[in-house]
């Protein structure tokens, strides 16, 4: 039993580090958790849009939602408005809900497709409650068949909030810079960390949450990286915080430009903005010019350039080290999936927590599940670029013409030829595939024959009833801002 895992050391106090510390110290009470962070280095300071799965993480930690909203200045998020992605001047909405009603044989898209052909269907998003509510700037937590939502929050405040939870559950925080990672000469495991001030921190299991530095997983263990920049060539971002100029909308804006896209994340107290771009097609200066010309409100920070490389670690768990967060790799924030992947890694670790020592089968299972998750999200992100109709710049021409992973090529072909989409391996995105494919202008060539069992009049009534029902549900809701004010005021 001398392989028991008792001391967990978390390297890094960004979103990844504090999420891990809060969850592990609260829920696995047999271990001691130490978190090391360097104020001198700081955190990446972005990562403010989430997806609905975060709610499960909050529930796991028994977080009081109103308190969380107050302390992180959070707003609600019902999806993402994609502007200029299909073509300049056109937009579509990716909502967090299910679109329309399916039957056992065919998804709603088949009914919608025939309706569209007959001229009796409107925009695909008109049949999704979340999209209808978002576009009307409405929000509420409905008791039955409620709105599926996520949050936008201030990343720094979220870290502080989680730190409080972690420290309440005896996480020990050490401030200082790690200058050396000491390996066990007999098996190559990480044994301890030496800090610049001479402190030595020993542990049994190490979580590398050191961000892009990947201090342990790469710096010490040389695990290797799989580069995906040939599919996702963006390699840079510039972030800028501005004052709010109006009420926050309950969605993220993603606005494509000639060599990437711009984000706008509305919080209660400010707006998070940024551009993501590919340095092969636009310089940092030009990208900054574009950002500054397209934000409103007083600047609260200086524009900050962040360079990144898209890809994934060859192994996310290597020896006695698990990479969580940016140290594990990076997929650009187009669908706000990084924090979800952090949460997945933490929950996965807790499910197979190696109390009595690390087993190869656990490590292999962890790595395999992680790869499956990330590859499916990667394909979903590539989809947005591949299925553009834009031809106005070399960047978009490159995206349209690039070869995509076989897994995505198959999905695209299946959808275009037959309108079918199948959810695989319990993957994260489901209805979203349809919403984005149709939103980007990919319309299936045919629909499932079961749709023809309905007369055209029946189909018209079917489509109209769904649309009317969504609109009626939304009509009586408060505005997003009214709901936040009321909700946060509740003690
Ligand atoms: P960091 O925040 O970089 O933290 C690293 C920590 O390690 C810091 O505390 C640092 O001090 C510490 N550290 C490093 N080296 C040492 C050392 N030698 N000694 C001691 N401490 C050390 N994700 C989303 O889900 N939604 C989004 O909208 C989103 N937007 C993004 C936009 C951009 C431009 C980028 C680049 C990322 C975005 N992400 C987003 C990803 C998200 O920001 C990260 O997944 C998240 O912030 C986690 O970061 P981290 O904790 O891994 O790293």
PDB file of C-alpha atoms in Angstrom, residues 78-232:
ATOM      1  CA  UNK A  78     -28.113  30.783 -24.418  1.00  0.00           C
ATOM      2  CA  UNK A  79     -25.790  30.294 -27.360  1.00  0.00           C
ATOM      3  CA  UNK A  80     -23.591  32.061 -29.870  1.00  0.00           C
ATOM      4  CA  UNK A  81     -24.540  34.413 -32.663  1.00  0.00           C
ATOM      5  CA  UNK A  82     -22.268  33.705 -35.640  1.00  0.00           C
ATOM      6  CA  UNK A  83     -21.998  36.786 -37.809  1.00  0.00           C
ATOM      7  CA  UNK A  84     -20.307  36.918 -41.245  1.00  0.00           C
ATOM      8  CA  UNK A  85     -19.348  33.251 -41.007  1.00  0.00           C
ATOM      9  CA  UNK A  86     -21.410  31.882 -43.871  1.00  0.00           C
ATOM     10  CA  UNK A  87     -21.025  35.080 -45.897  1.00  0.00           C
ATOM     11  CA  UNK A  88     -20.359  38.700 -45.034  1.00  0.00           C
ATOM     12  CA  UNK A  89     -23.575  40.320 -43.819  1.00  0.00           C
ATOM     13  CA  UNK A  90     -25.283  37.015 -42.915  1.00  0.00           C
ATOM     14  CA  UNK A  91     -25.638  35.471 -39.487  1.00  0.00           C
ATOM     15  CA  UNK A  92     -27.028  32.421 -37.756  1.00  0.00           C
ATOM     16  CA  UNK A  93     -27.556  31.363 -34.167  1.00  0.00           C
ATOM     17  CA  UNK A  94     -26.179  28.298 -32.423  1.00  0.00           C
ATOM     18  CA  UNK A  95     -28.488  27.815 -29.451  1.00  0.00           C
ATOM     19  CA  UNK A  96     -27.978  25.458 -26.527  1.00  0.00           C
ATOM     20  CA  UNK A  97     -31.275  23.660 -27.019  1.00  0.00           C
ATOM     21  CA  UNK A  98     -32.877  21.139 -29.300  1.00  0.00           C
ATOM     22  CA  UNK A  99     -34.367  22.373 -32.546  1.00  0.00           C
ATOM     23  CA  UNK A 100     -37.944  21.359 -33.334  1.00  0.00           C
ATOM     24  CA  UNK A 101     -39.324  17.875 -32.786  1.00  0.00           C
ATOM     25  CA  UNK A 102     -37.889  14.677 -34.177  1.00  0.00           C
ATOM     26  CA  UNK A 103     -39.558  11.338 -34.789  1.00  0.00           C
ATOM     27  CA  UNK A 104     -38.059   7.886 -34.283  1.00  0.00           C
ATOM     28  CA  UNK A 105     -36.792   7.675 -37.861  1.00  0.00           C
ATOM     29  CA  UNK A 106     -35.794  11.186 -38.705  1.00  0.00           C
ATOM     30  CA  UNK A 107     -34.508  14.306 -37.019  1.00  0.00           C
ATOM     31  CA  UNK A 108     -36.329  17.623 -37.262  1.00  0.00           C
ATOM     32  CA  UNK A 109     -33.950  18.789 -39.969  1.00  0.00           C
ATOM     33  CA  UNK A 110     -35.691  16.444 -42.435  1.00  0.00           C
ATOM     34  CA  UNK A 111     -39.076  18.078 -41.766  1.00  0.00           C
ATOM     35  CA  UNK A 112     -37.536  21.533 -41.913  1.00  0.00           C
ATOM     36  CA  UNK A 113     -35.760  20.748 -45.173  1.00  0.00           C
ATOM     37  CA  UNK A 114     -38.951  19.763 -46.945  1.00  0.00           C
ATOM     38  CA  UNK A 115     -40.709  22.784 -45.434  1.00  0.00           C
ATOM     39  CA  UNK A 116     -37.959  25.012 -46.771  1.00  0.00           C
ATOM     40  CA  UNK A 117     -38.294  23.489 -50.236  1.00  0.00           C
ATOM     41  CA  UNK A 118     -42.033  24.220 -50.134  1.00  0.00           C
ATOM     42  CA  UNK A 119     -41.449  27.747 -48.836  1.00  0.00           C
ATOM     43  CA  UNK A 120     -43.307  27.084 -45.559  1.00  0.00           C
ATOM     44  CA  UNK A 121     -40.342  26.935 -43.154  1.00  0.00           C
ATOM     45  CA  UNK A 122     -38.463  29.912 -41.783  1.00  0.00           C
ATOM     46  CA  UNK A 123     -34.964  30.159 -40.320  1.00  0.00           C
ATOM     47  CA  UNK A 124     -33.831  26.900 -38.637  1.00  0.00           C
ATOM     48  CA  UNK A 125     -33.197  28.757 -35.370  1.00  0.00           C
ATOM     49  CA  UNK A 126     -36.848  29.866 -35.178  1.00  0.00           C
ATOM     50  CA  UNK A 127     -37.641  26.347 -33.962  1.00  0.00           C
ATOM     51  CA  UNK A 128     -35.200  26.343 -31.045  1.00  0.00           C
ATOM     52  CA  UNK A 129     -36.457  27.904 -27.797  1.00  0.00           C
ATOM     53  CA  UNK A 130     -33.020  29.072 -26.650  1.00  0.00           C
ATOM     54  CA  UNK A 131     -32.309  30.804 -29.947  1.00  0.00           C
ATOM     55  CA  UNK A 132     -35.700  32.512 -29.982  1.00  0.00           C
ATOM     56  CA  UNK A 133     -35.235  33.728 -26.391  1.00  0.00           C
ATOM     57  CA  UNK A 134     -31.675  34.900 -27.034  1.00  0.00           C
ATOM     58  CA  UNK A 135     -32.622  36.879 -30.103  1.00  0.00           C
ATOM     59  CA  UNK A 136     -35.436  38.529 -28.129  1.00  0.00           C
ATOM     60  CA  UNK A 137     -32.951  39.315 -25.298  1.00  0.00           C
ATOM     61  CA  UNK A 138     -35.157  37.389 -22.845  1.00  0.00           C
ATOM     62  CA  UNK A 139     -34.211  34.994 -20.079  1.00  0.00           C
ATOM     63  CA  UNK A 140     -35.708  33.076 -17.170  1.00  0.00           C
ATOM     64  CA  UNK A 141     -35.271  29.725 -15.517  1.00  0.00           C
ATOM     65  CA  UNK A 142     -38.444  28.001 -16.628  1.00  0.00           C
ATOM     66  CA  UNK A 143     -39.759  25.205 -14.408  1.00  0.00           C
ATOM     67  CA  UNK A 144     -40.599  22.633 -17.102  1.00  0.00           C
ATOM     68  CA  UNK A 145     -38.733  22.198 -20.362  1.00  0.00           C
ATOM     69  CA  UNK A 146     -36.699  25.176 -19.278  1.00  0.00           C
ATOM     70  CA  UNK A 147     -34.044  27.051 -21.140  1.00  0.00           C
ATOM     71  CA  UNK A 148     -30.746  25.274 -21.458  1.00  0.00           C
ATOM     72  CA  UNK A 149     -28.129  27.826 -20.484  1.00  0.00           C
ATOM     73  CA  UNK A 150     -24.535  28.482 -19.562  1.00  0.00           C
ATOM     74  CA  UNK A 151     -22.726  31.557 -18.220  1.00  0.00           C
ATOM     75  CA  UNK A 152     -20.360  34.303 -19.165  1.00  0.00           C
ATOM     76  CA  UNK A 153     -18.191  35.235 -16.177  1.00  0.00           C
ATOM     77  CA  UNK A 154     -15.161  37.269 -15.217  1.00  0.00           C
ATOM     78  CA  UNK A 155     -12.302  34.733 -15.346  1.00  0.00           C
ATOM     79  CA  UNK A 156     -10.284  36.384 -12.579  1.00  0.00           C
ATOM     80  CA  UNK A 157     -13.304  36.601 -10.284  1.00  0.00           C
ATOM     81  CA  UNK A 158     -14.186  32.970 -11.036  1.00  0.00           C
ATOM     82  CA  UNK A 159     -10.686  31.924  -9.964  1.00  0.00           C
ATOM     83  CA  UNK A 160     -11.050  33.892  -6.715  1.00  0.00           C
ATOM     84  CA  UNK A 161     -14.475  32.389  -6.078  1.00  0.00           C
ATOM     85  CA  UNK A 162     -13.199  28.838  -6.527  1.00  0.00           C
ATOM     86  CA  UNK A 163     -10.147  29.595  -4.425  1.00  0.00           C
ATOM     87  CA  UNK A 164     -12.455  30.428  -1.533  1.00  0.00           C
ATOM     88  CA  UNK A 165     -14.181  27.056  -1.873  1.00  0.00           C
ATOM     89  CA  UNK A 166     -10.885  25.221  -2.189  1.00  0.00           C
ATOM     90  CA  UNK A 167      -9.373  26.905   0.865  1.00  0.00           C
ATOM     91  CA  UNK A 168     -12.522  26.239   2.886  1.00  0.00           C
ATOM     92  CA  UNK A 169     -11.840  22.574   2.135  1.00  0.00           C
ATOM     93  CA  UNK A 170      -8.228  22.760   3.235  1.00  0.00           C
ATOM     94  CA  UNK A 171      -6.426  23.275  -0.060  1.00  0.00           C
ATOM     95  CA  UNK A 172      -3.034  24.691   0.870  1.00  0.00           C
ATOM     96  CA  UNK A 173      -2.004  27.545  -1.413  1.00  0.00           C
ATOM     97  CA  UNK A 174       1.678  28.222  -1.967  1.00  0.00           C
ATOM     98  CA  UNK A 175       2.720  31.397  -3.716  1.00  0.00           C
ATOM     99  CA  UNK A 176       5.987  31.172  -5.585  1.00  0.00           C
ATOM    100  CA  UNK A 177       7.700  30.317  -8.816  1.00  0.00           C
ATOM    101  CA  UNK A 178       8.710  26.746  -9.512  1.00  0.00           C
ATOM    102  CA  UNK A 179      12.267  26.673 -10.732  1.00  0.00           C
ATOM    103  CA  UNK A 180      12.907  22.922 -10.917  1.00  0.00           C
ATOM    104  CA  UNK A 181      10.908  19.742 -11.349  1.00  0.00           C
ATOM    105  CA  UNK A 182      12.642  16.817  -9.620  1.00  0.00           C
ATOM    106  CA  UNK A 183      12.149  13.335 -11.081  1.00  0.00           C
ATOM    107  CA  UNK A 184      12.490  10.031  -9.309  1.00  0.00           C
ATOM    108  CA  UNK A 185      15.627   8.487 -10.910  1.00  0.00           C
ATOM    109  CA  UNK A 186      14.259   4.953 -10.628  1.00  0.00           C
ATOM    110  CA  UNK A 187      10.950   5.345 -12.498  1.00  0.00           C
ATOM    111  CA  UNK A 188      10.942   8.850 -13.984  1.00  0.00           C
ATOM    112  CA  UNK A 189       7.895   9.958 -11.945  1.00  0.00           C
ATOM    113  CA  UNK A 190       7.724  13.487 -10.610  1.00  0.00           C
ATOM    114  CA  UNK A 191       8.904  13.455  -7.019  1.00  0.00           C
ATOM    115  CA  UNK A 192       8.965  17.076  -5.968  1.00  0.00           C
ATOM    116  CA  UNK A 193       9.109  20.688  -7.095  1.00  0.00           C
ATOM    117  CA  UNK A 194      11.707  23.232  -6.074  1.00  0.00           C
ATOM    118  CA  UNK A 195      10.568  26.828  -5.780  1.00  0.00           C
ATOM    119  CA  UNK A 196      12.731  29.861  -6.494  1.00  0.00           C
ATOM    120  CA  UNK A 197      12.801  30.661  -2.765  1.00  0.00           C
ATOM    121  CA  UNK A 198      14.170  27.187  -1.993  1.00  0.00           C
ATOM    122  CA  UNK A 199      10.958  25.517  -0.766  1.00  0.00           C
ATOM    123  CA  UNK A 200      10.577  21.880  -1.747  1.00  0.00           C
ATOM    124  CA  UNK A 201       7.050  20.569  -2.389  1.00  0.00           C
ATOM    125  CA  UNK A 202       6.670  16.804  -2.560  1.00  0.00           C
ATOM    126  CA  UNK A 203       3.660  14.937  -3.913  1.00  0.00           C
ATOM    127  CA  UNK A 204       2.263  11.604  -5.095  1.00  0.00           C
ATOM    128  CA  UNK A 205       0.143  12.902  -7.972  1.00  0.00           C
ATOM    129  CA  UNK A 206       0.755  16.155  -9.843  1.00  0.00           C
ATOM    130  CA  UNK A 207      -1.778  18.116 -11.875  1.00  0.00           C
ATOM    131  CA  UNK A 208      -0.122  20.298 -14.449  1.00  0.00           C
ATOM    132  CA  UNK A 209      -2.327  23.380 -14.623  1.00  0.00           C
ATOM    133  CA  UNK A 210       0.596  25.632 -15.521  1.00  0.00           C
ATOM    134  CA  UNK A 211      -1.057  26.926 -18.690  1.00  0.00           C
ATOM    135  CA  UNK A 212       0.780  27.148 -21.987  1.00  0.00           C
ATOM    136  CA  UNK A 213       4.103  26.644 -20.196  1.00  0.00           C
ATOM    137  CA  UNK A 214       3.155  22.992 -19.595  1.00  0.00           C
ATOM    138  CA  UNK A 215       5.885  22.941 -16.968  1.00  0.00           C
ATOM    139  CA  UNK A 216       5.486  19.325 -15.882  1.00  0.00           C
ATOM    140  CA  UNK A 217       3.831  17.408 -18.707  1.00  0.00           C
ATOM    141  CA  UNK A 218       6.159  18.833 -21.370  1.00  0.00           C
ATOM    142  CA  UNK A 219       8.923  20.704 -19.596  1.00  0.00           C
ATOM    143  CA  UNK A 220       9.820  17.787 -17.319  1.00  0.00           C
ATOM    144  CA  UNK A 221       8.226  14.719 -18.916  1.00  0.00           C
ATOM    145  CA  UNK A 222       8.590  15.606 -22.623  1.00  0.00           C
ATOM    146  CA  UNK A 223       5.262  14.007 -23.425  1.00  0.00           C
ATOM    147  CA  UNK A 224       4.980  15.425 -26.942  1.00  0.00           C
ATOM    148  CA  UNK A 225       2.381  17.466 -28.784  1.00  0.00           C
ATOM    149  CA  UNK A 226       0.178  16.711 -31.776  1.00  0.00           C
ATOM    150  CA  UNK A 227      -0.064  19.817 -33.914  1.00  0.00           C
ATOM    151  CA  UNK A 228      -3.474  20.520 -35.504  1.00  0.00           C
ATOM    152  CA  UNK A 229      -2.660  23.921 -36.944  1.00  0.00           C
ATOM    153  CA  UNK A 230      -3.045  22.583 -40.499  1.00  0.00           C
ATOM    154  CA  UNK A 231      -6.768  22.300 -39.700  1.00  0.00           C
ATOM    155  CA  UNK A 232      -7.099  25.234 -37.345  1.00  0.00           C
TER     156      UNK A 232
END
